[in-house]
Short mmCIF file of C-alpha atoms in Angstrom, two decimals:
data_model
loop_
_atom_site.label_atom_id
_atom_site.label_comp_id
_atom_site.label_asym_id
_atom_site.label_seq_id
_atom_site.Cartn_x
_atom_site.Cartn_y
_atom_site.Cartn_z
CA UNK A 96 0.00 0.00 0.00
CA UNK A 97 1.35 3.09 -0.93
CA UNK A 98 1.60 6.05 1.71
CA UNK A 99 0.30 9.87 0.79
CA UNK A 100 2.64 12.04 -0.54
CA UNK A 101 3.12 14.81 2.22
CA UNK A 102 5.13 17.95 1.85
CA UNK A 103 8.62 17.85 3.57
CA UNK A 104 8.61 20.29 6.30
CA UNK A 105 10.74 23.84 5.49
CA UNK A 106 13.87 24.26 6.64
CA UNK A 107 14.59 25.82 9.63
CA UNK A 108 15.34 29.55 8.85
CA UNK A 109 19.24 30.27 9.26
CA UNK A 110 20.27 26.41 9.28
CA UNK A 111 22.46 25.18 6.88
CA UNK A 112 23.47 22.00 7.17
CA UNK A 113 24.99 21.03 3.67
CA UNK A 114 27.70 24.08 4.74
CA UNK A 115 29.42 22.31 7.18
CA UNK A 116 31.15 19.15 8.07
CA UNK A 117 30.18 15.33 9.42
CA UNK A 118 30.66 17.52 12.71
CA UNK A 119 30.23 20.79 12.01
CA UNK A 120 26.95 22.61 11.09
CA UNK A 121 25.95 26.48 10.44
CA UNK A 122 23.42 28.05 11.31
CA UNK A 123 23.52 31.75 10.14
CA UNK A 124 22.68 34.57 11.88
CA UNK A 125 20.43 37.35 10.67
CA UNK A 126 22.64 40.40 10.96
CA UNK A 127 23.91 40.62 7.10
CA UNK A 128 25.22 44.17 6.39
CA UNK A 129 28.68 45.20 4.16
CA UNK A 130 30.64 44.44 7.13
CA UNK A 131 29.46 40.87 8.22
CA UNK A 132 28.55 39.93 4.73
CA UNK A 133 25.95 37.16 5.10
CA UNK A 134 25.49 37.12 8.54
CA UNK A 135 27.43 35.72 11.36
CA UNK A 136 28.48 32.16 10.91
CA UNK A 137 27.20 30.16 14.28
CA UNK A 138 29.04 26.91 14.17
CA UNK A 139 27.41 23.46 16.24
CA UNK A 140 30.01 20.57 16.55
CA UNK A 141 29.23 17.39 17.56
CA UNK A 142 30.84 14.20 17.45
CA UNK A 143 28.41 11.26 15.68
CA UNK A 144 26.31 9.68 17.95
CA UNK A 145 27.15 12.12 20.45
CA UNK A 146 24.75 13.81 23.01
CA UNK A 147 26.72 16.89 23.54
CA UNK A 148 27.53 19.60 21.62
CA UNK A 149 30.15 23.28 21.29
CA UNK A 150 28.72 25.84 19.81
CA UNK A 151 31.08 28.21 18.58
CA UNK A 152 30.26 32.13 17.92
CA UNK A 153 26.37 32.56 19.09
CA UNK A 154 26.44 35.81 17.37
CA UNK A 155 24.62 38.55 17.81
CA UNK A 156 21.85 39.41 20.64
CA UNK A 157 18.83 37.75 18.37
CA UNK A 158 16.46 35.92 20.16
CA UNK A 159 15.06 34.08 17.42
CA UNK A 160 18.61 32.97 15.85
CA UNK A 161 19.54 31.67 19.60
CA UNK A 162 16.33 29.86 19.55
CA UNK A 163 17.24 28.14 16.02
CA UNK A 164 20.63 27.33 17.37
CA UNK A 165 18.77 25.57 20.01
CA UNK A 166 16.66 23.86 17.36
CA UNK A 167 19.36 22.72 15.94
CA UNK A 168 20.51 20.98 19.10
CA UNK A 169 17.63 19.87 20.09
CA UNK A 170 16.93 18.09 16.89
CA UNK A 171 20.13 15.93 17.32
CA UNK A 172 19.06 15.25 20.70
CA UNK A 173 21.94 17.24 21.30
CA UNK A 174 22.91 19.05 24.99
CA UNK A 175 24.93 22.54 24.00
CA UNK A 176 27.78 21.74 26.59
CA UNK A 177 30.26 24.10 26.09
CA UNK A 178 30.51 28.27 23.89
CA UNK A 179 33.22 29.14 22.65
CA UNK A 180 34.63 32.90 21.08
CA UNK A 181 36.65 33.04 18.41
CA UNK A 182 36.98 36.85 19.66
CA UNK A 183 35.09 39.77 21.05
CA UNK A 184 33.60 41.56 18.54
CA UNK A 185 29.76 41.78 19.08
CA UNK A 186 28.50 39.90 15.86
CA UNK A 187 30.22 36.80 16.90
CA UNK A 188 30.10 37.39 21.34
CA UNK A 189 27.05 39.51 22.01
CA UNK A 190 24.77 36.82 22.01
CA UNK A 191 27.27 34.58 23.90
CA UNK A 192 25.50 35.33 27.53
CA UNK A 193 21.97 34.68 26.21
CA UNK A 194 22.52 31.17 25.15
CA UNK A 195 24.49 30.43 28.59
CA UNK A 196 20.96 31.13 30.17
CA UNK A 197 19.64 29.57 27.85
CA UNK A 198 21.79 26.36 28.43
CA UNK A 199 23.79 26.85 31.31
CA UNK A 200 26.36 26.40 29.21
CA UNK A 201 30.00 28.07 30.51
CA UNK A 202 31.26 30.62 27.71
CA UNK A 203 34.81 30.16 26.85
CA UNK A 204 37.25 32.83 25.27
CA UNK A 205 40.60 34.26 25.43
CA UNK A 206 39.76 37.59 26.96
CA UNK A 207 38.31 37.48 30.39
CA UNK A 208 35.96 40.31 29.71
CA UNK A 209 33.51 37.31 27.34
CA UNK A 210 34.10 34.35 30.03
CA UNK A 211 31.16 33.22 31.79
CA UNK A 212 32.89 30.70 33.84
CA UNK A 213 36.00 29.90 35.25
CA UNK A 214 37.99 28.42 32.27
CA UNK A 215 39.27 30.47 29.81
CA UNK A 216 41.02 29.53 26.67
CA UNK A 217 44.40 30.03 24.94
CA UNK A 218 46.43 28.78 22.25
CA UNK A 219 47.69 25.32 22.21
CA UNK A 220 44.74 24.01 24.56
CA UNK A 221 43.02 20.83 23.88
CA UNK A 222 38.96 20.48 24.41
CA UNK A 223 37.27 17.90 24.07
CA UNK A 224 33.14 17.13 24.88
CA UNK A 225 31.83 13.80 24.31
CA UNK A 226 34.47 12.32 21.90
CA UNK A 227 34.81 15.49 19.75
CA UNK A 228 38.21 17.17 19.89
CA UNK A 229 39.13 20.92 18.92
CA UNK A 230 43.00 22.30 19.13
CA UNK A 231 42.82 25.87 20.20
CA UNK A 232 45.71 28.12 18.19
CA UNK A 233 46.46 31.47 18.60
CA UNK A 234 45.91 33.70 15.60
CA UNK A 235 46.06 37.57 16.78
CA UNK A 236 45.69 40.15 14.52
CA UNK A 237 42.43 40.90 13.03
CA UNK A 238 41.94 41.42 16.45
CA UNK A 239 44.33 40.66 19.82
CA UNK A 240 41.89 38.29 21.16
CA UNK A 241 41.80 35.88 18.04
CA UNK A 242 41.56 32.56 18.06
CA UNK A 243 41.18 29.66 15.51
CA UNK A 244 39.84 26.37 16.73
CA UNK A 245 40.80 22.88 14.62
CA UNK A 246 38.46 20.25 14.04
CA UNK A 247 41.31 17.20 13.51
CA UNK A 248 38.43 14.61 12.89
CA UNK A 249 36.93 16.87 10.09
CA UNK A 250 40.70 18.13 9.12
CA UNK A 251 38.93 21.71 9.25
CA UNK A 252 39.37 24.61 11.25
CA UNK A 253 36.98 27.44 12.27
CA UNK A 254 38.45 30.98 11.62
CA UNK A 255 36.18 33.57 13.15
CA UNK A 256 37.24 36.54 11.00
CA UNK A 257 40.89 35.53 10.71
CA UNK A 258 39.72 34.07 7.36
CA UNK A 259 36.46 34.54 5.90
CA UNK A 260 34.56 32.86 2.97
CA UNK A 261 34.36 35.62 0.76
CA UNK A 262 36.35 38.99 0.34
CA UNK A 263 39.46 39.64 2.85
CA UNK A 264 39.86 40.89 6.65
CA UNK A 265 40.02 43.78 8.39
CA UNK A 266 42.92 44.54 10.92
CA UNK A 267 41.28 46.39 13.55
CA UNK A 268 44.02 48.56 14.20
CA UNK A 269 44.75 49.66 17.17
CA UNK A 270 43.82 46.50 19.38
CA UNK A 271 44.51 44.23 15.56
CA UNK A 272 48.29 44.32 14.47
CA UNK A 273 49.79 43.66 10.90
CA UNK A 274 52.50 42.12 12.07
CA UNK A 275 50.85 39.24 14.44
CA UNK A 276 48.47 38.59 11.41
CA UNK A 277 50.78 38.16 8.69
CA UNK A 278 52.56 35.60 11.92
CA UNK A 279 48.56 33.96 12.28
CA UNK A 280 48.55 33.65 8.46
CA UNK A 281 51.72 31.70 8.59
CA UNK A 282 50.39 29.44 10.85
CA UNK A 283 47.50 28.39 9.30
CA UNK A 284 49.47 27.82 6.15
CA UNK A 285 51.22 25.56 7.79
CA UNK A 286 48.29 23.54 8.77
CA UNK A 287 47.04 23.70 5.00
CA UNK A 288 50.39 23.27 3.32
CA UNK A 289 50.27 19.77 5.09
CA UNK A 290 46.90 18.74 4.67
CA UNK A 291 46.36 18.83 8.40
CA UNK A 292 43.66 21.08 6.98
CA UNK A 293 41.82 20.83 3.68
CA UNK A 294 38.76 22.99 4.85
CA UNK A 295 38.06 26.65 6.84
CA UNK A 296 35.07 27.15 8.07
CA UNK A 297 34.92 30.93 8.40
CA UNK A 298 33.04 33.24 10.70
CA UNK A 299 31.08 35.30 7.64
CA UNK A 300 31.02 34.02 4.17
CA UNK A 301 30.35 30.62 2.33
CA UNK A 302 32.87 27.93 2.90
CA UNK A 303 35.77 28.07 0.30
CA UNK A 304 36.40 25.33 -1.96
CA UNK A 305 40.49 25.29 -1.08
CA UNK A 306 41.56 25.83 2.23
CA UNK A 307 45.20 26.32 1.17
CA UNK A 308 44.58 28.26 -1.74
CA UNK A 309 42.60 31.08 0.09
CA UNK A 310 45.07 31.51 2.60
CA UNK A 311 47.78 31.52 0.03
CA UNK A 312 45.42 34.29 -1.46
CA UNK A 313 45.30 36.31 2.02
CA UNK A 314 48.78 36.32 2.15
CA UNK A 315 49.82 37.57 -1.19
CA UNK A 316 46.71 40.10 -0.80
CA UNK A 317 48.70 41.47 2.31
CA UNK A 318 51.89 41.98 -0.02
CA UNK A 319 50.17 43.33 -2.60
CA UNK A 320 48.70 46.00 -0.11
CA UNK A 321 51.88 46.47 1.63
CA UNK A 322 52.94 47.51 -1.92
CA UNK A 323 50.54 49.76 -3.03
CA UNK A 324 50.87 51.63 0.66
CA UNK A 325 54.45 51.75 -0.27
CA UNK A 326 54.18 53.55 -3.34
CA UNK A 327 51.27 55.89 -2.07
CA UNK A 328 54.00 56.87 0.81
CA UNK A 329 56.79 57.82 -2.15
CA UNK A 330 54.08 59.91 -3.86
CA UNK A 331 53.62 62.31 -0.96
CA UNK A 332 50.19 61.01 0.77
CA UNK A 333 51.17 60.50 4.61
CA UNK A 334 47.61 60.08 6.79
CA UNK A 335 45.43 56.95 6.46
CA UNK A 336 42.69 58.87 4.76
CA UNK A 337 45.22 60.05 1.73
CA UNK A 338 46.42 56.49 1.55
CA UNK A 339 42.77 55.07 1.33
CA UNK A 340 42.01 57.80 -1.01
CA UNK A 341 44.51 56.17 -3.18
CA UNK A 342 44.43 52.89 -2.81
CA UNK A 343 41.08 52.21 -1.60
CA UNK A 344 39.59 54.48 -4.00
CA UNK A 345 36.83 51.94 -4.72
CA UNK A 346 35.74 51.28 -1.42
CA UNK A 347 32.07 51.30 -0.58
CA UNK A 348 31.49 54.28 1.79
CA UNK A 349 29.83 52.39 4.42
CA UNK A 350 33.26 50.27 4.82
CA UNK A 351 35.68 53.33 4.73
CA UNK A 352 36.21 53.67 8.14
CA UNK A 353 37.08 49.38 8.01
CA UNK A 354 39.68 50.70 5.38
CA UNK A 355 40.75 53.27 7.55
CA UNK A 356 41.90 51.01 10.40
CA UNK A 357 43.79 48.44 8.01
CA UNK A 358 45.64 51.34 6.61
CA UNK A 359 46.77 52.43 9.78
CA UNK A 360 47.72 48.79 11.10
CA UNK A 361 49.78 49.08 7.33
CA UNK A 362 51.20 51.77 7.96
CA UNK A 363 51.96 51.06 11.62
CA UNK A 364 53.87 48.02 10.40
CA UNK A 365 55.79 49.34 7.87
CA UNK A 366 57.74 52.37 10.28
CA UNK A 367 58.38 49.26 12.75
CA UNK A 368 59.99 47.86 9.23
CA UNK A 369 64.67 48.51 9.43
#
């Protein structure tokens, strides 16, 4: 006997399973705007079979994408164990304390200031919740509190903004240095020069096809910038704003100011240059 044909229920609004990994899945935020591009990138891991989970990044203060992240969870029969902050910037932290209520889940990050809890993290620690292990590494420099978490299982690591899916980062100069980024960079090349890592799951932006090429791609993006400051220095221009003027001239007024503080961070590391 042959059952009715029903209509498969919609998908939940912000998940997006297919993005992810066997462990890993997204469920965007809805706070798209020229700076976070899609949204913010929530991330819930969770080993197979497992019946607890990290979330990593609960984005902004949104009630209803906290409550899909929950969803999410719940539909894997999944308890949200442990948060984790890939930094503090507000589209990836300020929802952080909501979703501890929520769960009573401790939040973990590197700065004190977004720890609800006693542990914090740092790089080289080692978590791991119900069989699922992350590797915690240090990657300052968008911003001083940065930190990339890899998924060995998966061979993937989550970026936060340190690498997004589409476009480049921002070095959020002052607290964001040149230097330690193009250092962060390094490392992660190193993870994706050896395979360790074939795939980045970013903190905005689809996932990219080739882990090792984009981050080849950020780092000859940085020398190409480095460049073009270089040359807008010998022609005379000496504050950020001349130099954005210049090389920026394209840049979408509503992301100037984002320009602004990478110049600076540029030109910051280039006086520290012998």
């Amino acid at each position: 006997m042959s059952r009715p044909m029903t209509t498969p229920p919609p998908m939940t609004p912000g998940l997006r399973p297919e993005a992810g990994t066997e462990r890993a899945t997204l469920v965007l935020a809805p706070n798209a705007n020229p700076m976070t591009l899609d949204g913010t990138n929530t991330w819930l891991l969770a080993e197979p079979g497992a019946a607890a989970a990290i979330v990593v990044d609960p984005g902004p203060l949104d009630e209803g994408h906290l409550r899909t992240v929950l969803a999410a969870a719940e539909e894997r029969e999944l308890r949200i164990a442990q948060i984790l902050i890939t930094h503090g910037h507000f589209d990836h932290s300020e929802g952080a304390p909501r979703l501890a209520e929520l769960t009573g889940a401790p939040v973990r990050a590197l700065d004190p200031r977004f720890r609800l809890g006693s542990e914090g993290l740092t790089g080289g620690d080692v978590l791991e919740v119900d069989g699922l292990r992350l590797d915690v590494v240090a990657t300052p420099g968008h911003s001083g509190d940065s930190l990339c978490f890899v998924l060995p299982a998966d061979r993937a690591v989550l970026t936060g903004d340190t690498v997004l899916g589409r476009g480049t980062t921002v070095v959020a100069h002052p607290d964001g240095r040149l230097a330690d980024y193009l250092d962060s960079l390094h490392r992660l090349r190193a993870l994706t020069a050896s395979a360790e890592v074939v795939t980045v799951l970013p903190g905005h932006g689809p996932v990219p096809a080739d882990a090792d090429a984009v981050v080849k791609f950020y780092l000859a993006h940085r020398d190409q910038r480095l460049a073009q400051v270089r040359a807008a220095l010998a022609a005379g221009d000496r504050t950020a704003a001349e130099v954005v003027d210049r090389v920026y001239a394209e840049v979408d007024p509503a992301v100037r100011f984002a320009a602004e503080m990478s110049v600076r961070a540029q030109l910051e590391y280039l006086q520290a240059q012998p």
